[in-house]
Coordinates of C-alpha atoms in Angstrom, one line a residue:
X1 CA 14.9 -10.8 26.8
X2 CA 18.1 -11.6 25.9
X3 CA 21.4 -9.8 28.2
X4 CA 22.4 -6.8 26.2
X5 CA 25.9 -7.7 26.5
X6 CA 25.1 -11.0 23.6
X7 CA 22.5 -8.7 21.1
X8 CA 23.3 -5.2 22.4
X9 CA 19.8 -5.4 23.9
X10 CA 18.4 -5.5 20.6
X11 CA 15.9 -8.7 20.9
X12 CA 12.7 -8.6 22.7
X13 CA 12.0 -12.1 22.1
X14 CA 14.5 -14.8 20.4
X15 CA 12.7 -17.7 18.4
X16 CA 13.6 -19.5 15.4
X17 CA 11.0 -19.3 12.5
X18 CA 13.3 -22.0 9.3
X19 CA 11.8 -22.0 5.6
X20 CA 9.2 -24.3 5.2
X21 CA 11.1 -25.9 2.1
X22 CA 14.5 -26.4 1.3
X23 CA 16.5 -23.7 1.3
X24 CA 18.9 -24.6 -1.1
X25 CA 19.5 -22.1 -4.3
X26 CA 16.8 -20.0 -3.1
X27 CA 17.6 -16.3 -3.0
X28 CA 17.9 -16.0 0.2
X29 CA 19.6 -19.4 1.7
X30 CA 21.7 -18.8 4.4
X31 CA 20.8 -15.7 5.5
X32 CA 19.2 -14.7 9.0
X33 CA 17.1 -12.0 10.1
X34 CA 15.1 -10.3 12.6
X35 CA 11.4 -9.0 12.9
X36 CA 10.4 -5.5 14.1
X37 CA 7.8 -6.4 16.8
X38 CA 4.8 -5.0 15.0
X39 CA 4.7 -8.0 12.4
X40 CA 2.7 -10.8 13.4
X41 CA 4.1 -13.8 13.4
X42 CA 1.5 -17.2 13.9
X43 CA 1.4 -17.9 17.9
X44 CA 3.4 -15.2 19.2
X45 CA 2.3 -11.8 20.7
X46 CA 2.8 -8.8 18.8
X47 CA 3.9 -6.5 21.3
X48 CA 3.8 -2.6 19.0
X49 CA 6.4 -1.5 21.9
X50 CA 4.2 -2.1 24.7
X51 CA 3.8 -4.1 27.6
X52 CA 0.3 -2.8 28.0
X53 CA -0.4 -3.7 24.4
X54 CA 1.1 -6.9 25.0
X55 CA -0.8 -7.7 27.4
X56 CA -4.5 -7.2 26.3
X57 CA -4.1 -8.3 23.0
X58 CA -3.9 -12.1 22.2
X59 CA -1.4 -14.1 20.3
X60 CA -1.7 -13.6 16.3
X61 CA -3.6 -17.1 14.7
X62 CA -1.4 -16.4 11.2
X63 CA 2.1 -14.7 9.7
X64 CA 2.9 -11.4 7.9
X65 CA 3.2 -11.9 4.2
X66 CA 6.2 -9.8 4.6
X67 CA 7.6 -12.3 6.9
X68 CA 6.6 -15.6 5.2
X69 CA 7.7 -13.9 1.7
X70 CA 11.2 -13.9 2.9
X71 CA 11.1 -17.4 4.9
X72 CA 10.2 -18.8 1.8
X73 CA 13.2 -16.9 -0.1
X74 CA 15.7 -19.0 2.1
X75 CA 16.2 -16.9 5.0
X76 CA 15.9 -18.0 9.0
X77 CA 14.3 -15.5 11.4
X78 CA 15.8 -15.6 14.8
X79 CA 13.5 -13.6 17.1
X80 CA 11.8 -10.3 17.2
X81 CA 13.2 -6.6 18.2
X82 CA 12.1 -4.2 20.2
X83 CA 10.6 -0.7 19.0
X84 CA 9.6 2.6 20.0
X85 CA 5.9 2.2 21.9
X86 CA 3.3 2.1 19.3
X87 CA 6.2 3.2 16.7
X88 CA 5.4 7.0 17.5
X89 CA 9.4 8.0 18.4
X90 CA 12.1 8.3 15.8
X91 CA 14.5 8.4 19.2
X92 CA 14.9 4.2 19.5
X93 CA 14.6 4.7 22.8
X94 CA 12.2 2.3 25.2
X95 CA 11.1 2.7 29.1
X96 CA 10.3 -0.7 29.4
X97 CA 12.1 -2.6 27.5
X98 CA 15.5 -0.7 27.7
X99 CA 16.8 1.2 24.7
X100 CA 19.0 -0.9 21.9
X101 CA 22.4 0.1 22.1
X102 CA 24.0 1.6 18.7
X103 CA 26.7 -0.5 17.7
X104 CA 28.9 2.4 15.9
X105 CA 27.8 5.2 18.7
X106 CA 26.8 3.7 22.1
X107 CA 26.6 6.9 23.4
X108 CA 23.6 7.8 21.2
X109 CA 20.3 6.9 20.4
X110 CA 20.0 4.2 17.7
X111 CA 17.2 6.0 16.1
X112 CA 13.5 4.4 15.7
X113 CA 11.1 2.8 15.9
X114 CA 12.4 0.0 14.3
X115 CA 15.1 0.4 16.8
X116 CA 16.2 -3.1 17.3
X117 CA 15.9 -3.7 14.0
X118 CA 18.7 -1.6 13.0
X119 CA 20.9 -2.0 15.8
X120 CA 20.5 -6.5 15.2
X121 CA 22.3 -5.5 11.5
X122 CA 24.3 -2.9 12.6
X123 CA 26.0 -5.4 15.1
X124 CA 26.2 -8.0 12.4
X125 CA 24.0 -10.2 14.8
X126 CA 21.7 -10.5 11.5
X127 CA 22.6 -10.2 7.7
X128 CA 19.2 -8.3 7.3
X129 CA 16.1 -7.3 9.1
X130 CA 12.3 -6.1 8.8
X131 CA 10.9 -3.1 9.9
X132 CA 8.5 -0.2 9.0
X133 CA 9.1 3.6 8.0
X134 CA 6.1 5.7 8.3
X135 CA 7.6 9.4 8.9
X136 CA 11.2 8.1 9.0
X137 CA 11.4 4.7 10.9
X138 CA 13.4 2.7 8.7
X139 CA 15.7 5.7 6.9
X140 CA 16.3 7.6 10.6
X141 CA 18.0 4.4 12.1
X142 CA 19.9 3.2 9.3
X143 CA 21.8 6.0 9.2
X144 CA 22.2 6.6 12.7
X145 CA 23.4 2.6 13.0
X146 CA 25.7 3.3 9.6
X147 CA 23.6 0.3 7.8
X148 CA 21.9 0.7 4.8
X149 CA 17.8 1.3 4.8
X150 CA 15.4 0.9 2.5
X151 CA 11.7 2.5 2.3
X152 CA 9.7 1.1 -0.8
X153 CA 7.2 2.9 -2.6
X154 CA 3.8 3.1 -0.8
X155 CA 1.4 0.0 -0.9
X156 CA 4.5 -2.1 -3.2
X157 CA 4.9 -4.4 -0.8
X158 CA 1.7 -5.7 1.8
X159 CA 1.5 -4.3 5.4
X160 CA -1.5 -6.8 6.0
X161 CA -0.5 -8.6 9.2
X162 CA 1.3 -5.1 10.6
X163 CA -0.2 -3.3 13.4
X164 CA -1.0 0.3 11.6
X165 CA -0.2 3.3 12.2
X166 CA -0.9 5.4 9.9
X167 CA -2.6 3.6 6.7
X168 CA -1.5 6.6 3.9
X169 CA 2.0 6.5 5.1
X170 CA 2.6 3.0 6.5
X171 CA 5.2 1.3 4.7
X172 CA 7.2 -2.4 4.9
X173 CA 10.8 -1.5 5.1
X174 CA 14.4 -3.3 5.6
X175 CA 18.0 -3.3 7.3
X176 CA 21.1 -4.9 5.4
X177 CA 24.9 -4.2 6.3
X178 CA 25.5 -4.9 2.6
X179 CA 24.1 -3.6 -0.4
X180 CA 23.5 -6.9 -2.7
X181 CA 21.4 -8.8 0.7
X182 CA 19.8 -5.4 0.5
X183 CA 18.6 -5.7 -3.3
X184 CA 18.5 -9.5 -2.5
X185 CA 15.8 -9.1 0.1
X186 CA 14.3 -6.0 -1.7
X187 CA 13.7 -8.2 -5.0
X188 CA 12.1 -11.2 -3.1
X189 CA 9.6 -8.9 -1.3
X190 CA 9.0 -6.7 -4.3
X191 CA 8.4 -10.0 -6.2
X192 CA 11.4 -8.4 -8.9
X193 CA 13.2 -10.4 -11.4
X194 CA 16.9 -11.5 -10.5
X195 CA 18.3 -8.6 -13.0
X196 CA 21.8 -7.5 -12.0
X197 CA 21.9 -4.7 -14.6
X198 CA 23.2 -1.6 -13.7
X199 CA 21.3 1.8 -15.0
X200 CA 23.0 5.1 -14.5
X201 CA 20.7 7.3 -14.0
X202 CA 20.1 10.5 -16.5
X203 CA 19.5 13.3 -13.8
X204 CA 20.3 13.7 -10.1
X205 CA 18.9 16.7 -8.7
X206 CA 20.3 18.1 -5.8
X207 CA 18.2 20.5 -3.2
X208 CA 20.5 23.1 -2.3
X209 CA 18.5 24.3 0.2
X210 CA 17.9 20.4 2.1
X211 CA 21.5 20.0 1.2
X212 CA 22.4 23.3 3.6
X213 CA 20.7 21.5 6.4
X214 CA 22.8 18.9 6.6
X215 CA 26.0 19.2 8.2
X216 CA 27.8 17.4 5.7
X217 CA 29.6 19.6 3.2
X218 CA 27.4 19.9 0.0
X219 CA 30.6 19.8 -2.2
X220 CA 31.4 16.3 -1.2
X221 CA 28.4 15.5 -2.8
X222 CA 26.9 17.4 -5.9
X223 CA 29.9 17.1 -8.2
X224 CA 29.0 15.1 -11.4
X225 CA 28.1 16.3 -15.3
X226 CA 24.3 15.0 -14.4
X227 CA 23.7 17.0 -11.7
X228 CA 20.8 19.7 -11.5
X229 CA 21.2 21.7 -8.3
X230 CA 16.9 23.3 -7.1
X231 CA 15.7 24.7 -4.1
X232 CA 13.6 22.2 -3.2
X233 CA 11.3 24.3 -1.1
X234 CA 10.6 26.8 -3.6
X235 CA 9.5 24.2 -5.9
X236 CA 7.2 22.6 -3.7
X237 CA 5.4 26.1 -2.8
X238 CA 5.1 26.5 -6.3
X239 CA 4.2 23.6 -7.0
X240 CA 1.7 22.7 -4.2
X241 CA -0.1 26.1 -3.3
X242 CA -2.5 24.0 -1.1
X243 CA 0.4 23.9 1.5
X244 CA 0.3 27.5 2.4
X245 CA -2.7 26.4 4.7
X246 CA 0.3 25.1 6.7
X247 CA 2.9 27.5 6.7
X248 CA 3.0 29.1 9.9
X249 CA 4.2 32.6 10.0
X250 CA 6.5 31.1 13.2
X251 CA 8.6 29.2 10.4
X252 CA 8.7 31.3 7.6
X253 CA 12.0 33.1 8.4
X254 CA 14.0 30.4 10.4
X255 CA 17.0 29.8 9.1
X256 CA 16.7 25.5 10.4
X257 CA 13.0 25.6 8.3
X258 CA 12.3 25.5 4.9
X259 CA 8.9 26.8 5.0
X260 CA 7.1 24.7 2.5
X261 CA 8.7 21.6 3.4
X262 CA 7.8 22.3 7.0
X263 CA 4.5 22.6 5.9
X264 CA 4.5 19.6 4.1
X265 CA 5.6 17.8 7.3
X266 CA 2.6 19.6 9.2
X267 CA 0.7 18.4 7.2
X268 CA 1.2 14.7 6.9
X269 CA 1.6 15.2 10.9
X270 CA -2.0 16.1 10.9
X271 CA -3.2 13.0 8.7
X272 CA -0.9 10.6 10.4
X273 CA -2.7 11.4 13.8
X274 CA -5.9 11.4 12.6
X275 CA -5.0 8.0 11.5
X276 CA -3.2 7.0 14.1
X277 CA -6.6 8.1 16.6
X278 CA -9.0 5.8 13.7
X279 CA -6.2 3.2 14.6
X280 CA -5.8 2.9 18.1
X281 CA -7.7 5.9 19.8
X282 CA -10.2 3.4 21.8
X283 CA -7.8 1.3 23.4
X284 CA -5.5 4.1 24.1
X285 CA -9.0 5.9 26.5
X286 CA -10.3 2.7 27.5
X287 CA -6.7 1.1 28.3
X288 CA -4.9 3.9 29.2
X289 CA -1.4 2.3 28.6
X290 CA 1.6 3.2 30.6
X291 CA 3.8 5.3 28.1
X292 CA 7.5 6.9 28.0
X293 CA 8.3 10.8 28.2
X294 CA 7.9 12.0 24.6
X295 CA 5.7 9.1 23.6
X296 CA 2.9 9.6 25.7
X297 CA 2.5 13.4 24.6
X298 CA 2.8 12.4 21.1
X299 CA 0.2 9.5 21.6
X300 CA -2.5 11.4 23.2
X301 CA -2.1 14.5 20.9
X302 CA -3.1 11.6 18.5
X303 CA -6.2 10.7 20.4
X304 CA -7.4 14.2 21.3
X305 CA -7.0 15.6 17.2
X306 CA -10.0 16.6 15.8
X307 CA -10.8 16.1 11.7
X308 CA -10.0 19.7 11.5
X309 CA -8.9 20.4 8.0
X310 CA -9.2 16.7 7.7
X311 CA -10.8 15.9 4.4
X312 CA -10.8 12.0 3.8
X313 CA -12.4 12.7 0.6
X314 CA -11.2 15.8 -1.0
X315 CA -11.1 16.2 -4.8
X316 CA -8.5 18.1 -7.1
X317 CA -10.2 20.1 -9.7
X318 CA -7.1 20.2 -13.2
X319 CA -8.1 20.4 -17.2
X320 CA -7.8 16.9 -18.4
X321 CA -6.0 18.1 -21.1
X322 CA -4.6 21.9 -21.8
X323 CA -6.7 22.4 -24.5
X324 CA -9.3 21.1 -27.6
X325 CA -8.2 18.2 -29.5
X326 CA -5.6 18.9 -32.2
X327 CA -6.4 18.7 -35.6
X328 CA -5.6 15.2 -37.7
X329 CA -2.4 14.7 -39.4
X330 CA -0.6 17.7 -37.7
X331 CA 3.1 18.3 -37.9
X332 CA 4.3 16.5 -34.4
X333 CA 6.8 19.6 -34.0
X334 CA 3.8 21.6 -34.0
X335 CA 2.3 19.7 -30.7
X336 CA 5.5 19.3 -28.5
X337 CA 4.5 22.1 -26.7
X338 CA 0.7 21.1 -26.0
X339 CA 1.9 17.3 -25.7
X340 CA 4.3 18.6 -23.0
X341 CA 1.4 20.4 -21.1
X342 CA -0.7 17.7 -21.2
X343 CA 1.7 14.9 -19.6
X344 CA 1.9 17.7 -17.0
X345 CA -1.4 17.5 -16.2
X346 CA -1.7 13.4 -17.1
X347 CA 1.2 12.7 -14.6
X348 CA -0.8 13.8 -11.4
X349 CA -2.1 11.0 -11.3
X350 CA 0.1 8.6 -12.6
X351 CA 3.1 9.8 -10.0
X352 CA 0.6 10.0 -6.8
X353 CA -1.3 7.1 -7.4
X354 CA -4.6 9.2 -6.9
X355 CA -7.7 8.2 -9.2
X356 CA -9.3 10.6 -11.8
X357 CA -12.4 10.9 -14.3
X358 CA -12.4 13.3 -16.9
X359 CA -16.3 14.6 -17.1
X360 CA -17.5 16.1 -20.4
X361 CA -18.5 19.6 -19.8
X362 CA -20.2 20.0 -23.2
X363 CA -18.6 22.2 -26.2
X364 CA -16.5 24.9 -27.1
X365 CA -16.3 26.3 -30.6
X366 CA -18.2 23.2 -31.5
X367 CA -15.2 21.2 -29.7
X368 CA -15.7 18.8 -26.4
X369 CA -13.6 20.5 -23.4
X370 CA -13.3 18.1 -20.4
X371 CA -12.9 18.9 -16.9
X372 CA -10.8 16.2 -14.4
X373 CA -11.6 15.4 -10.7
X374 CA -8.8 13.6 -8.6
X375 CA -9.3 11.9 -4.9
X376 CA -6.9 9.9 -3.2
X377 CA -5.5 6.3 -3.6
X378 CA -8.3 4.3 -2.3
X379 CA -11.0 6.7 -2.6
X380 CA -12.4 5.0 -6.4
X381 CA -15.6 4.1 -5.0
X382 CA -16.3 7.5 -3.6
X383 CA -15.1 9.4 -6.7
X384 CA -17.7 6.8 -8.8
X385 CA -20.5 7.7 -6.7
X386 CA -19.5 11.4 -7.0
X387 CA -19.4 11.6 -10.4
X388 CA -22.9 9.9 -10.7
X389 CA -24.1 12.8 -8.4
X390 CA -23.0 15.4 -9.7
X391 CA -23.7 14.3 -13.3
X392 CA -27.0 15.5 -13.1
X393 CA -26.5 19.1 -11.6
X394 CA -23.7 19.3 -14.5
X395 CA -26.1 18.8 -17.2
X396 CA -28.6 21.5 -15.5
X397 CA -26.3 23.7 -15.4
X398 CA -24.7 23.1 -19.1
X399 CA -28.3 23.8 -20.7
X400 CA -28.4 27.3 -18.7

């Protein structure tokens, strides 16, 4: 590794990886950057944080996409970074490896566990970098190394070639000191078109009660004729009634907590280390890796979880629609209201991503009615063979 006094200990292994073409008037010619040491790049070890990993795993035989999308956008990659072990710390900080130092706060921790990542563009030793953000690891270090960060929308752009962490979460994300590399390198991996077009948005909604967490004073920053002020947690509790399986009467009344958005968190918790156990659970028993304070105890909580309210292939029961289909040729003012009710509904699924079939259920008044079931992204094949199930017991139970 490279002294910290030349990267501010941010490398864990410095390499050169050129495009494969000329880089001239390509998006990204000219530009360097760093990998997050979870990507796999062709004949180097991918160490996740670890020199236990490191050591029994061999070196990868091919290249992230993510990686080769933005070598072949013009940019030159000059090493890898260190991370938090196994990327389960949002801290930055490393027992083996050494912990990268923040360029704008030395005295604190650069945030993780794309750690190096952050702290490579926050020292200007890169114009941009790659990481990952599955509870925070991207966002949490950007703004503890004053850079900008960027998490995409799940599954936009491939994590194949990524050690996983958690697969429902997992996400490609990036570092850049300046906003246009940032969009630069955003468009190349999201595959966008070079539109510079600006588009003010028609709504920002503030949550006052997110905002009051924050010690930054809310008045600095919800001033505008757009702005909608909510409490986000109320919302949420409303909206997601599932959640109060979560909400532990410890955090109900604590004034750091927002009940429902604490629960939210429990709950992806819960599925992230389930995940993380499918992931990584046999290597962690049969290896048993050396592992930092804070890491360790997070890790084998991981390995020890049990599926309890774990439910891989749960279904949401909605109306496909609020109610029988309207009559032809009817005054449009006359179905805002329905129209509105049913996007409600429709926009579960276009908004999460989940699947959905709409089931006939037979008639009412002498109209169909139609019931919905919803599983997870992914989970098509399952819902298919559900339906085909169930479609018999549905019938028997219509002609009662």
């Amino acid at each position: 590794m490279a002294s910290r006094d030349s990267d501010y200990g941010a490398f864990m292994e410095k390499f050169v990886l050129q495009p494969s073409s000329s880089a001239h008037q390509l998006p990204l010619s000219g530009l360097t950057f760093a990998i997050k040491d979870i990507f796999d790049v062709d004949g180097h070890v991918t160490g996740f944080g670890n020199p236990d990993w490191a050591r029994t795993h061999s070196a990868a035989t091919s290249t992230a996409p993510a990686v080769l999308a933005v070598l072949s956008g013009g940019a030159t990659s000059i090493g890898k970074t260190i991370m938090d072990e196994m990327a389960y710390s949002i801290n930055g900080e490393n027992k083996h490896y050494g912990t990268p130092t923040n360029p704008w706060a030395p005295d604190r921790v650069p945030g993780g566990s794309s750690s190096g990542s952050a702290v490579a563009v926050g020292a200007k030793l890169v114009d941009f970098s790659l990481g990952t953000d599955t509870g925070g690891s991207v966002r949490v270090p950007a703004s503890y190394c004053g850079i900008f960060g960027f998490r995409p929308s799940h599954g936009a752009v491939s994590t194949a070639g990524v050690i996983p962490m958690a697969q429902s979460f997992d996400t490609v994300g990036w570092f850049a000191w300046d906003p246009k590399i940032l969009n630069r390198v955003g468009r190349v991996l999201l595959q966008l078109p070079d539109d510079a077009s600006l588009v003010r948005p028609s709504q920002v909604i503030f949550a006052e009660d997110c905002l009051q967490l924050s010690s930054i004073p809310s008045d600095r920053i919800t001033q505008g004729q757009i702005v909608e002020n909510v409490i986000l947690g109320d919302y949420v509790k409303d909206k997601v009634p599932s959640l109060q399986h979560f909400i532990g009467e410890g955090n109900r009344e604590q004034e750091y907590s927002i009940p429902s958005l604490a629960a939210l968190s429990s709950a992806r918790g819960l599925l992230l280390r389930y995940e993380f156990k499918n992931n990584h659970g046999d290597w962690v028993t049969t290896v048993k890796p050396d592992l930092g304070p804070g890491i360790s105890e997070h890790v084998w909580e991981a390995v020890r979880t049990s599926a309890e309210n774990i439910d891989d292939y749960g279904i949401l029961v909605i109306p496909t629609v609020p109610g029988p289909p309207p009559k032809l040729q009817m005054d449009p003012s006359a179905l805002e209201v329905f129209h509105a009710q049913a996007f409600s509904l429709l926009s579960i699924a276009v908004v999460s991503g989940f699947c959905q079939v709409s089931i006939p259920l037979g008639l009412h008044d002498n109209l169909p009615v139609a019931i919905s079931l919803l599983a997870k992204h992914g989970s098509d094949g399952f819902l298919l063979n559900l339906v085909e199930t169930l479609h018999d017991t549905l019938k028997e139970e219509l002609q009662e």
